[in-house]
Short mmCIF file of C-alpha atoms in Angstrom, two decimals:
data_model
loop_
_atom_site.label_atom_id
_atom_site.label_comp_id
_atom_site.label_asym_id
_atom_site.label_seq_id
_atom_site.Cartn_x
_atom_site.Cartn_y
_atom_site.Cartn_z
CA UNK A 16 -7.89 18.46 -8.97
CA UNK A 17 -8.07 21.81 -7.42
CA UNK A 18 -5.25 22.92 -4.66
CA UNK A 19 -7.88 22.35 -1.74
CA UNK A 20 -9.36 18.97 -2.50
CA UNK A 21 -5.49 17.68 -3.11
CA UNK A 22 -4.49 19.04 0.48
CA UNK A 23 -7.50 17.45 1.67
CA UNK A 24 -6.76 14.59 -0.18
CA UNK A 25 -3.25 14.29 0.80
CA UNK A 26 -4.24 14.86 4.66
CA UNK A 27 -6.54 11.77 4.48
CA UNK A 28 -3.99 9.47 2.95
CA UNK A 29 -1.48 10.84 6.33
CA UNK A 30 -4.19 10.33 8.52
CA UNK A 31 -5.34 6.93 7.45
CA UNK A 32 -1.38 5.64 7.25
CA UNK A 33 -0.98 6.83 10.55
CA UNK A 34 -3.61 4.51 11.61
CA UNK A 35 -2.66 1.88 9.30
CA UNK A 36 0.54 1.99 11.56
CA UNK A 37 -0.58 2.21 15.19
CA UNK A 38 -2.57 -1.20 13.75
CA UNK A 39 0.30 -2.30 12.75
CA UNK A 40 -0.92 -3.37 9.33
CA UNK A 41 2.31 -2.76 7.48
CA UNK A 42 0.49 -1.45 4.27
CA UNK A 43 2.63 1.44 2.70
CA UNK A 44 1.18 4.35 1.64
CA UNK A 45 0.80 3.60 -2.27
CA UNK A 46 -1.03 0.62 -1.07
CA UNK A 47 -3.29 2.16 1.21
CA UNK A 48 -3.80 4.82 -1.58
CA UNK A 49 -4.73 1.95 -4.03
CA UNK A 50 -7.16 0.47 -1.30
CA UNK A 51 -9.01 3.64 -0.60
CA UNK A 52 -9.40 4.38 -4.59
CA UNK A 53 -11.06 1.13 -4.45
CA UNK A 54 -13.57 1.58 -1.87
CA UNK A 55 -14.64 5.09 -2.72
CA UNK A 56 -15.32 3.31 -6.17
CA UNK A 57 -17.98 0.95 -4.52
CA UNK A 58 -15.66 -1.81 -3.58
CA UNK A 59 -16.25 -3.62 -0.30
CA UNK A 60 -13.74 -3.01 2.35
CA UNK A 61 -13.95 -6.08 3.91
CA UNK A 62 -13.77 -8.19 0.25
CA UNK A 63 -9.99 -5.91 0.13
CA UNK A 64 -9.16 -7.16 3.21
CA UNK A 65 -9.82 -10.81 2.71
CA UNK A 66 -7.74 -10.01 -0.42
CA UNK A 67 -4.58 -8.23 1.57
CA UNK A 68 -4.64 -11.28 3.95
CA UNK A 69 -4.88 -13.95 1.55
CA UNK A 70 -2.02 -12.09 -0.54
CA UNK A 71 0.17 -12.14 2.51
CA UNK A 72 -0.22 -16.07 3.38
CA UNK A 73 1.47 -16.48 -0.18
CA UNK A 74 4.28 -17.14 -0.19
CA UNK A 75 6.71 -14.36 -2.37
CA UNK A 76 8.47 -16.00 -5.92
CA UNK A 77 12.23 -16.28 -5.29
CA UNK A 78 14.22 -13.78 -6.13
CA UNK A 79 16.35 -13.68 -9.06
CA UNK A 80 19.55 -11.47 -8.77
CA UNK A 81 22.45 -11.75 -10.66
CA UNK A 82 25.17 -10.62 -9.39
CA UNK A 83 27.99 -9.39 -12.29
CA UNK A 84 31.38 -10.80 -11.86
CA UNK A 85 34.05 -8.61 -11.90
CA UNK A 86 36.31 -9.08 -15.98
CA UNK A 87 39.97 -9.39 -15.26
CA UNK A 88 41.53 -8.22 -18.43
#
């Protein structure tokens, strides 16, 4: 990608996370990056949305940290 069209590039991913927060949608930038890939390859925005939403209502796996207990020699 030439220098231009990745400032231009990089410009539209500020702008549309700026957005993205005044709306309050709490997408991060990666993920708005991922989204708009998507739609300029022919994917329908509103068929990513219903997907974002639906993602959301599930509910997140528990977590599985281990914590490492401290040897006592």
């Amino acid at each position: 990608m030439d220098p231009e069209a990745a400032r231009t590039a990089r410009e539209s991913l500020e702008l549309t996370f700026q957005m993205s927060n005044i709306l309050e949608t709490g997408l991060d930038r990666h993920t708005l990056s991922v989204l708009v890939a998507l739609c300029d390859l022919g994917m329908n925005p509103e068929s990513l949305a219903a997907v974002v939403k639906e993602l959301r209502r599930e509910p997140s796996p528990p977590s599985t940290v281990t914590a490492n207990a401290p040897t006592h020699s």
